[in-house]
GROMACS .gro file of N, CA, C and O in nm:
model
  428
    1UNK      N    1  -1.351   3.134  -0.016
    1UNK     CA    2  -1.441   3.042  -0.080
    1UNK      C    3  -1.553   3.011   0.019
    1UNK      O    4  -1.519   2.943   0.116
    2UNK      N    5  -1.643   3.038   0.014
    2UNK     CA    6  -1.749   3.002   0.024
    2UNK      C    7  -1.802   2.813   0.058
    2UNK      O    8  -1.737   2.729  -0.005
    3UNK      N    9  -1.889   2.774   0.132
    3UNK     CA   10  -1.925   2.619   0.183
    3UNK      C   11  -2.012   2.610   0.039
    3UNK      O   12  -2.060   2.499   0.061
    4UNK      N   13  -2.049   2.633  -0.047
    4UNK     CA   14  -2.154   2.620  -0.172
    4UNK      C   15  -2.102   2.624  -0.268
    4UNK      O   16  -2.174   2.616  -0.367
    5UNK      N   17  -1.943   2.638  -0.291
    5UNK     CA   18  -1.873   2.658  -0.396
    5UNK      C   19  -1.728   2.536  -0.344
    5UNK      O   20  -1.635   2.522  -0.424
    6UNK      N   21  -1.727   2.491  -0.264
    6UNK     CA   22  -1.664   2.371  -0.197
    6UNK      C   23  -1.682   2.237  -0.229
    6UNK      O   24  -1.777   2.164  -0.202
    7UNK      N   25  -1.582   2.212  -0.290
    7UNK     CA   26  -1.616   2.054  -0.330
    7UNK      C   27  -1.520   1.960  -0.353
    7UNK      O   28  -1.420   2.003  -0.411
    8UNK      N   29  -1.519   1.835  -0.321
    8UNK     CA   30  -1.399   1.738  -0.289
    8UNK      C   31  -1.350   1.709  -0.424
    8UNK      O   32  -1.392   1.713  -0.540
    9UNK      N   33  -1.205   1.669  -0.334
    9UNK     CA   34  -1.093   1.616  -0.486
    9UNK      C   35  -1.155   1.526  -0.530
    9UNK      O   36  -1.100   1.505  -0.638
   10UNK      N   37  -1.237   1.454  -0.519
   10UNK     CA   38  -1.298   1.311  -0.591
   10UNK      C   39  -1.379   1.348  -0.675
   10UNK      O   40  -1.392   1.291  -0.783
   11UNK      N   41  -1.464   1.476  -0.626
   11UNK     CA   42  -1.593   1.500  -0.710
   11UNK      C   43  -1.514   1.643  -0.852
   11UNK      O   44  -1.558   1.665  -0.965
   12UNK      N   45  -1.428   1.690  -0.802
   12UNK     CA   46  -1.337   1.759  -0.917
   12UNK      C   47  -1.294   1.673  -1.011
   12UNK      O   48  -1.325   1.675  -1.130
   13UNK      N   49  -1.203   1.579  -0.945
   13UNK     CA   50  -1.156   1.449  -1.038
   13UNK      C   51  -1.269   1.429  -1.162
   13UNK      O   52  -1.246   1.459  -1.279
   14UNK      N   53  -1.414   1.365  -1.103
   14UNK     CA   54  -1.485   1.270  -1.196
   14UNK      C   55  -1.509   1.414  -1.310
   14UNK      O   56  -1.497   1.399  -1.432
   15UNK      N   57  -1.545   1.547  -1.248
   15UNK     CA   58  -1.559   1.607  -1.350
   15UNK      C   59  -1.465   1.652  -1.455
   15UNK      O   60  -1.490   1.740  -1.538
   16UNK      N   61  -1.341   1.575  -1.443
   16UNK     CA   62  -1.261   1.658  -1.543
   16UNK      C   63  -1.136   1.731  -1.514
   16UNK      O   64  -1.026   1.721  -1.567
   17UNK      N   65  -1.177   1.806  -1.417
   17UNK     CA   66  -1.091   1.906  -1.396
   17UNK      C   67  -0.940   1.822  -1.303
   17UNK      O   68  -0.946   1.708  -1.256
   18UNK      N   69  -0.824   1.907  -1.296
   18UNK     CA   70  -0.712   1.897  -1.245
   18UNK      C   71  -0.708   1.916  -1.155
   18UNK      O   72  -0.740   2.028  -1.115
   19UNK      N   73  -0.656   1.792  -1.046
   19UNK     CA   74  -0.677   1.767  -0.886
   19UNK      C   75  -0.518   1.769  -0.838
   19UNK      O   76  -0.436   1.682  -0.868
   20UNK      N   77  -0.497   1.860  -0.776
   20UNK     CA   78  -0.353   1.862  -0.698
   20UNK      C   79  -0.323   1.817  -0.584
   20UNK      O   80  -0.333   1.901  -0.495
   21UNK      N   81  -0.268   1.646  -0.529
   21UNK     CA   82  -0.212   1.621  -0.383
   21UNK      C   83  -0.131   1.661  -0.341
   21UNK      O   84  -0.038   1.690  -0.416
   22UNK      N   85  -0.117   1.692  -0.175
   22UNK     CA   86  -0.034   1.673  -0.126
   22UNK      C   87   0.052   1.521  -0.099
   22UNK      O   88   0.013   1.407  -0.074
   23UNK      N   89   0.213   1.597  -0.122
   23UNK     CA   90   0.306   1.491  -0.121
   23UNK      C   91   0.262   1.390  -0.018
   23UNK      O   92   0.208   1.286  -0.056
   24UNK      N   93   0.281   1.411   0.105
   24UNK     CA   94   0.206   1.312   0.214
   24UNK      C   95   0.043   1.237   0.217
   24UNK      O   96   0.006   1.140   0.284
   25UNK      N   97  -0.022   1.306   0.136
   25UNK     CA   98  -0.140   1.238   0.076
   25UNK      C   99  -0.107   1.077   0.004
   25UNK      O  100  -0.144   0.961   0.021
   26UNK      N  101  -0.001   1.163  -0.098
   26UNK     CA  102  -0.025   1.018  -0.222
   26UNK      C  103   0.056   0.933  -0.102
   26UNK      O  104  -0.010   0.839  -0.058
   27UNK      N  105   0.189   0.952  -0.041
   27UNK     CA  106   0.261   0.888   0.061
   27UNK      C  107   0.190   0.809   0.118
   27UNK      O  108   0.227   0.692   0.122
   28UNK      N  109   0.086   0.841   0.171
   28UNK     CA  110   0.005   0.770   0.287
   28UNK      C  111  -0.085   0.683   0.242
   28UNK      O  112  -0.115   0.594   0.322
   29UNK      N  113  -0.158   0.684   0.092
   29UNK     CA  114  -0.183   0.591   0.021
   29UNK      C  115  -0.116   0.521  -0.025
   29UNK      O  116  -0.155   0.404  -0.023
   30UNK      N  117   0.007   0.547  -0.084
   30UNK     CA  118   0.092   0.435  -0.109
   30UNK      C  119   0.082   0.328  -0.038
   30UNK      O  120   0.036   0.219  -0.073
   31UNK      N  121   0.146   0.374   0.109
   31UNK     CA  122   0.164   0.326   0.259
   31UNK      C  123   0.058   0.216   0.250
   31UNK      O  124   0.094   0.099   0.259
   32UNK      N  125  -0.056   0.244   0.235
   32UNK     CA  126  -0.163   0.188   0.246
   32UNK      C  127  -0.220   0.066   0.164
   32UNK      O  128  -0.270  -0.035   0.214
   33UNK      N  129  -0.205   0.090   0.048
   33UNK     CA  130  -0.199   0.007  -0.081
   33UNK      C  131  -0.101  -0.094  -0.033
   33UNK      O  132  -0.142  -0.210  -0.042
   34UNK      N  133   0.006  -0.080   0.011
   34UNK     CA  134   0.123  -0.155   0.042
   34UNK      C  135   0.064  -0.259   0.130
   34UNK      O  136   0.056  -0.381   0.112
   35UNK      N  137   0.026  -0.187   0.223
   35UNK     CA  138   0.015  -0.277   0.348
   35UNK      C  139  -0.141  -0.338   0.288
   35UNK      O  140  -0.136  -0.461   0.300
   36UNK      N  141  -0.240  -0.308   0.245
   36UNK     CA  142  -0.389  -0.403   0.185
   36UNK      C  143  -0.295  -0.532   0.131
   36UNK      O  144  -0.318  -0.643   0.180
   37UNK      N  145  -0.168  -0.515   0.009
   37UNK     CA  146  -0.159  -0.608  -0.049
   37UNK      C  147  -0.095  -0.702   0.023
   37UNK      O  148  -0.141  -0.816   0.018
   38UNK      N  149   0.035  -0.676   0.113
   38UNK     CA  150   0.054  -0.732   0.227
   38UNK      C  151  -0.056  -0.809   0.312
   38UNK      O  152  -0.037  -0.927   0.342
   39UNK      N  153  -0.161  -0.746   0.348
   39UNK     CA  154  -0.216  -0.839   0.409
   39UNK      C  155  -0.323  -0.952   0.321
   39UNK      O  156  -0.348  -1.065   0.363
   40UNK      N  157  -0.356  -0.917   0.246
   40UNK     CA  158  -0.397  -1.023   0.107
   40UNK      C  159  -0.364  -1.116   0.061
   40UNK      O  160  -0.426  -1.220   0.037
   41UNK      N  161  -0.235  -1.079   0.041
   41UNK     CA  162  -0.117  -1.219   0.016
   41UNK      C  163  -0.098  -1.303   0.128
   41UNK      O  164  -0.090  -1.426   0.124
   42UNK      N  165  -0.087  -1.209   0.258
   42UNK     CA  166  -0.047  -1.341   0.363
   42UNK      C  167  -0.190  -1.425   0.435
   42UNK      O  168  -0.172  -1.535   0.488
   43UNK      N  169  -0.385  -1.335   0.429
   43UNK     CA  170  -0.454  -1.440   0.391
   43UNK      C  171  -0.485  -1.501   0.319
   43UNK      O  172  -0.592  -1.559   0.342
   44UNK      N  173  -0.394  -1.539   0.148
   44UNK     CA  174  -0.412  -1.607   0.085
   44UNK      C  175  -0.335  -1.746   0.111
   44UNK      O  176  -0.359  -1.864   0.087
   45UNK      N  177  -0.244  -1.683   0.163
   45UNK     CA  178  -0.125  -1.840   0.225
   45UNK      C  179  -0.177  -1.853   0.346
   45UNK      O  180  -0.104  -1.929   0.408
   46UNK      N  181  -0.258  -1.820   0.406
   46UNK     CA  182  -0.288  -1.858   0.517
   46UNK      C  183  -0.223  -1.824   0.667
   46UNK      O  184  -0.238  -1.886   0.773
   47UNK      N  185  -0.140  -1.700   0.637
   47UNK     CA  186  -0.053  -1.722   0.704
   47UNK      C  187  -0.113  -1.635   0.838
   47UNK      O  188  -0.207  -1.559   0.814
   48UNK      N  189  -0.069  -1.642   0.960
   48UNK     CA  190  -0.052  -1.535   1.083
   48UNK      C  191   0.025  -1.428   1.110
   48UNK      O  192   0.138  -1.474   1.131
   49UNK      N  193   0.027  -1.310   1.121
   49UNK     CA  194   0.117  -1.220   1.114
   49UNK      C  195   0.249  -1.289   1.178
   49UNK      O  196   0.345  -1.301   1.102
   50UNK      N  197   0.260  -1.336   1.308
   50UNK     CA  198   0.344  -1.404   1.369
   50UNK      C  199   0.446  -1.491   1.226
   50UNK      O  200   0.566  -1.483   1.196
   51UNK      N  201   0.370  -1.542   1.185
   51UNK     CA  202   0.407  -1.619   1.064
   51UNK      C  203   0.512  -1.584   0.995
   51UNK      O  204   0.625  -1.626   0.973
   52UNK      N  205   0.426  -1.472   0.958
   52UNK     CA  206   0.493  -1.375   0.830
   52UNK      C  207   0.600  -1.315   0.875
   52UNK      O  208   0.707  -1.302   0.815
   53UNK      N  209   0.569  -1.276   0.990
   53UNK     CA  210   0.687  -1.178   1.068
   53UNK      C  211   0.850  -1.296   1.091
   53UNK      O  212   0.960  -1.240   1.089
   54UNK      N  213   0.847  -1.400   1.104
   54UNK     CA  214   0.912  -1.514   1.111
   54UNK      C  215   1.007  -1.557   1.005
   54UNK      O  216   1.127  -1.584   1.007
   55UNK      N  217   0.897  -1.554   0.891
   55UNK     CA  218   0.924  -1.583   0.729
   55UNK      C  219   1.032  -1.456   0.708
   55UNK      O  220   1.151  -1.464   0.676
   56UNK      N  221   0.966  -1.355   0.732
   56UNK     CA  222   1.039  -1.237   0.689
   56UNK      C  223   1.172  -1.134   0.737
   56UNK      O  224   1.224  -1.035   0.687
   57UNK      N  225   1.197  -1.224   0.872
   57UNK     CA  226   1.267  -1.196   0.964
   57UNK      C  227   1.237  -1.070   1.074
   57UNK      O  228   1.335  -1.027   1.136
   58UNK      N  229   1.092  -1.007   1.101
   58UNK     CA  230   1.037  -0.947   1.124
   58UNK      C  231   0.930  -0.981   1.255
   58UNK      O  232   0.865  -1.085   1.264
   59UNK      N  233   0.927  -0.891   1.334
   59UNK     CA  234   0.841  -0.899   1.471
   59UNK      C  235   0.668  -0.866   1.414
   59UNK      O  236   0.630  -0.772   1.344
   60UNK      N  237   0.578  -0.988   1.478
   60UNK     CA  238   0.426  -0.941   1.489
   60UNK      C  239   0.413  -0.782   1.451
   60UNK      O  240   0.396  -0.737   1.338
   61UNK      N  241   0.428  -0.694   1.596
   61UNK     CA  242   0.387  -0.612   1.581
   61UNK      C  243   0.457  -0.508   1.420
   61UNK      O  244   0.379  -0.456   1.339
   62UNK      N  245   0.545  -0.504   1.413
   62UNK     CA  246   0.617  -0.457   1.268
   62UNK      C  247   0.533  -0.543   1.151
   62UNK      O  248   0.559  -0.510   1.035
   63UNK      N  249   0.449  -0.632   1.167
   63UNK     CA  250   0.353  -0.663   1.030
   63UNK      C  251   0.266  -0.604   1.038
   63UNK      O  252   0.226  -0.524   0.953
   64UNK      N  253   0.213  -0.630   1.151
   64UNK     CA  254   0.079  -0.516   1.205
   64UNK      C  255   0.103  -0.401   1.167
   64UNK      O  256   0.038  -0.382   1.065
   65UNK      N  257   0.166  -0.307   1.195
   65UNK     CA  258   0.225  -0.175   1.141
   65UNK      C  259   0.216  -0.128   0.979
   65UNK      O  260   0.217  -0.020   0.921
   66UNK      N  261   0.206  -0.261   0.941
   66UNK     CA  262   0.283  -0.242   0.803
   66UNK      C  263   0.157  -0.242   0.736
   66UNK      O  264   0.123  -0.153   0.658
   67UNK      N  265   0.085  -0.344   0.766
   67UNK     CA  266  -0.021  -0.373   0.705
   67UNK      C  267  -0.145  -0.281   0.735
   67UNK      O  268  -0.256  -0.276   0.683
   68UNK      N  269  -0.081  -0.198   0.854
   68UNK     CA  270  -0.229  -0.092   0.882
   68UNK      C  271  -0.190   0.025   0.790
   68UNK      O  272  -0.267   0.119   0.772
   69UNK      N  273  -0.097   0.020   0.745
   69UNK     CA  274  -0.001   0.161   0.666
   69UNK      C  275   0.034   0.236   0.694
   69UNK      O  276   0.028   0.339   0.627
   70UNK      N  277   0.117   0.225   0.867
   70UNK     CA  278   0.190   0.268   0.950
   70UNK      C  279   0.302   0.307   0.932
   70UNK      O  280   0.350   0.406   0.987
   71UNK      N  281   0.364   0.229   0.847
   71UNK     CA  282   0.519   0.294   0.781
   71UNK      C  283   0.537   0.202   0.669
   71UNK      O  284   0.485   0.100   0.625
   72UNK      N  285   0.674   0.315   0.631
   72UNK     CA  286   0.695   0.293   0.541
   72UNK      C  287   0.838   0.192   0.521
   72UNK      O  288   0.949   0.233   0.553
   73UNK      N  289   0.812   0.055   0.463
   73UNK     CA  290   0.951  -0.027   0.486
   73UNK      C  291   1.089   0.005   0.355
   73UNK      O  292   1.074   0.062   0.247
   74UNK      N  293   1.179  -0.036   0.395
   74UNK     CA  294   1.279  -0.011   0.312
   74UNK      C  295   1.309  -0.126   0.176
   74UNK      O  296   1.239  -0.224   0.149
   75UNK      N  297   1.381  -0.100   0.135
   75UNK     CA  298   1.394  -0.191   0.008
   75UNK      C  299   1.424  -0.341   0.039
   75UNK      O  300   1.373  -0.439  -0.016
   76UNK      N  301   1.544  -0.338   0.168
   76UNK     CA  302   1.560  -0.473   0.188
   76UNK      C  303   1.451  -0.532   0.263
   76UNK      O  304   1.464  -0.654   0.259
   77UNK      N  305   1.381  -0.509   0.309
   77UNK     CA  306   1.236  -0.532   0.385
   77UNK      C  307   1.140  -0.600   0.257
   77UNK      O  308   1.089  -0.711   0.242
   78UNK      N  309   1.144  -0.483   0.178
   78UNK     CA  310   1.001  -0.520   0.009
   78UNK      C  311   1.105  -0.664  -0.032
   78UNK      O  312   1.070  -0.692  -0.147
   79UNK      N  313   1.187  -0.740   0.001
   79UNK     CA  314   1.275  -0.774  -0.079
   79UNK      C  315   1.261  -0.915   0.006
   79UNK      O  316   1.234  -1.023  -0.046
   80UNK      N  317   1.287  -0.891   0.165
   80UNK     CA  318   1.219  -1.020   0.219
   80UNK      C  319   1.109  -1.060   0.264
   80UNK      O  320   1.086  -1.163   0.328
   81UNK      N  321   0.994  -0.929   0.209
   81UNK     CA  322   0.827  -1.011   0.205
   81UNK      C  323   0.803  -1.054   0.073
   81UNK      O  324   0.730  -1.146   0.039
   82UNK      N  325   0.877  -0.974  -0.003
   82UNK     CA  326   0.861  -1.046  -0.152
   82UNK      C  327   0.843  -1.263  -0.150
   82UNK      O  328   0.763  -1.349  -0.188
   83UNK      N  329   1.016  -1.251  -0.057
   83UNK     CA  330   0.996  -1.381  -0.062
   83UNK      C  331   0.931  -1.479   0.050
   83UNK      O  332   0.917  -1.601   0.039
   84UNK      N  333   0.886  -1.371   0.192
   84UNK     CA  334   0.840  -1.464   0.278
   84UNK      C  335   0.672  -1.487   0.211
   84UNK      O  336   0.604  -1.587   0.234
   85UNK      N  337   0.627  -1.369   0.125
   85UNK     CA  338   0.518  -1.426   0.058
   85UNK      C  339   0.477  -1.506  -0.062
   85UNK      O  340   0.367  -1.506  -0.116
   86UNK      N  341   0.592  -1.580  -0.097
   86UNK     CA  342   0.614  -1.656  -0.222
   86UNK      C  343   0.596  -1.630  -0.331
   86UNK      O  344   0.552  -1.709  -0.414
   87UNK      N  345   0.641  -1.464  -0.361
   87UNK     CA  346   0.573  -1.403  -0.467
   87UNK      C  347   0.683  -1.314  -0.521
   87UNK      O  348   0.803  -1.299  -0.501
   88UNK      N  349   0.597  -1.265  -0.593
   88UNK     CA  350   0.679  -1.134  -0.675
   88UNK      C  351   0.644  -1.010  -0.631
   88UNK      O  352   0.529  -1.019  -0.588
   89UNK      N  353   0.695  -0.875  -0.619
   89UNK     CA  354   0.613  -0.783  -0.502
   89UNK      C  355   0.624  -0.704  -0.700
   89UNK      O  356   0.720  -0.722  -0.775
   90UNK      N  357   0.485  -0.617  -0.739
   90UNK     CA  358   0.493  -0.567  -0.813
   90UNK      C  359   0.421  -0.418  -0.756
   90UNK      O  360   0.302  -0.406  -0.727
   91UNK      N  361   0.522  -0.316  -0.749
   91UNK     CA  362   0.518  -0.187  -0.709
   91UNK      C  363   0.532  -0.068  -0.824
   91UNK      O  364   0.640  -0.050  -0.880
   92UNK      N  365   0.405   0.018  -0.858
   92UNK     CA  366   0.374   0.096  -0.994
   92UNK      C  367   0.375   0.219  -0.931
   92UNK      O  368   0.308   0.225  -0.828
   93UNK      N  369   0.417   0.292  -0.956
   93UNK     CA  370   0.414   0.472  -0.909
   93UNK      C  371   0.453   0.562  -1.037
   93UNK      O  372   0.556   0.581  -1.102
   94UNK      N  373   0.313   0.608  -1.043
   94UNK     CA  374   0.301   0.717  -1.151
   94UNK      C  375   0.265   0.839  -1.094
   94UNK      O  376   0.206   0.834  -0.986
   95UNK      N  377   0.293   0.962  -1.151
   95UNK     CA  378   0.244   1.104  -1.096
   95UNK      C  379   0.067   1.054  -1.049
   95UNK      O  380   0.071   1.047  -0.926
   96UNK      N  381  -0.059   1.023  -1.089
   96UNK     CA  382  -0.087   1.032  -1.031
   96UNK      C  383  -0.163   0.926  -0.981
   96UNK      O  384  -0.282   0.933  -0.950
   97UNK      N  385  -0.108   0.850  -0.976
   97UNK     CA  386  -0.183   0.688  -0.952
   97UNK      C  387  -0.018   0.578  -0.878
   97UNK      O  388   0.102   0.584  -0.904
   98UNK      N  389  -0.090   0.502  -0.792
   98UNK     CA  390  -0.004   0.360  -0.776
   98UNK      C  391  -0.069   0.209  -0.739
   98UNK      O  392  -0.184   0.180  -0.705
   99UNK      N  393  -0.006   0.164  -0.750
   99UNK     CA  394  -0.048   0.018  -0.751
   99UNK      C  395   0.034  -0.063  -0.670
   99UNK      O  396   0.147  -0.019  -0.691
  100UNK      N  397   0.041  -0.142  -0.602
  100UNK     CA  398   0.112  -0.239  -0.522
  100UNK      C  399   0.020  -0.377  -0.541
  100UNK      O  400  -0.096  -0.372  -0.501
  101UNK      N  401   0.077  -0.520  -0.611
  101UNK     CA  402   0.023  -0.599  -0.577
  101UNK      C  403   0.144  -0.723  -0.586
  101UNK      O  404   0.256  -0.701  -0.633
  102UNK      N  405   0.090  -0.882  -0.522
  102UNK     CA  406   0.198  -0.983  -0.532
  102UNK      C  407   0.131  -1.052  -0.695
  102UNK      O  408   0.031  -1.031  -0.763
  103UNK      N  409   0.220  -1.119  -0.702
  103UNK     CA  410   0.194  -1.207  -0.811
  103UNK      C  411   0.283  -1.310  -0.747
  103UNK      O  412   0.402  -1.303  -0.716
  104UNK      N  413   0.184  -1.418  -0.736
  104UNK     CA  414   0.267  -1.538  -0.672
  104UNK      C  415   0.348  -1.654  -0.761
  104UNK      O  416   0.296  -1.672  -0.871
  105UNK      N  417   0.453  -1.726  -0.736
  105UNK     CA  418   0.547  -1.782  -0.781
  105UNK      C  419   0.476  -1.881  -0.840
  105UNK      O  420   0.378  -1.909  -0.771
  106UNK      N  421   0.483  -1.946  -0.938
  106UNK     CA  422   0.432  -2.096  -0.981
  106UNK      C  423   0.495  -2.174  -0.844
  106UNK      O  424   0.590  -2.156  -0.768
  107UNK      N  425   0.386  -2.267  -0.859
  107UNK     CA  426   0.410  -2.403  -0.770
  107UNK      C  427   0.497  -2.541  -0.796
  107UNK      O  428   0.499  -2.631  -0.712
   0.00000   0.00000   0.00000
């Protein structure tokens, strides 16, 4: 292929056509999505990573991590930021789309 016949998955996407990721692609967005909403929720409470990491039974640097979309946490982990962020953790994974966001608890 040719540099003039080259063109990004985004610009294939808008036209229509069928865009194939790699597994570690969507992974690493996930990752990512995860950790944006993570850190969203905890400047909406105001909180300090220190904070959160506290709330959640979890070290600073392991929020930091998380929230840069450094790794990937396990279920019992999604389970105590769920509640160190006073929320509901709502996690969507479709072939080719996902979503991660909180929905916070009534007051």
């Amino acid at each position: 292929m040719n540099h003039s016949a080259w063109r990004t998955r985004r610009a294939r996407q808008l036209a229509g056509e069928a865009v194939e990721y790699d597994q570690e692609y969507v992974d690493a967005r996930l990752a990512g999505d995860l950790g944006q909403a993570v850190y969203n929720r905890r400047i909406e409470l105001g909180l300090s990573q220190a904070e959160l990491g506290e709330r959640a039974g979890m070290a600073q640097p392991q929020v930091s991590r998380m929230e840069g979309g450094d790794t990937v946490p396990t279920l019992p982990l999604l389970r105590r930021l769920a509640k160190a962020l006073d929320g509901t953790l709502n996690l969507t994974i479709d072939e080719g789309d996902s979503r991660v966001t909180f929905t916070p608890h009534a007051a």
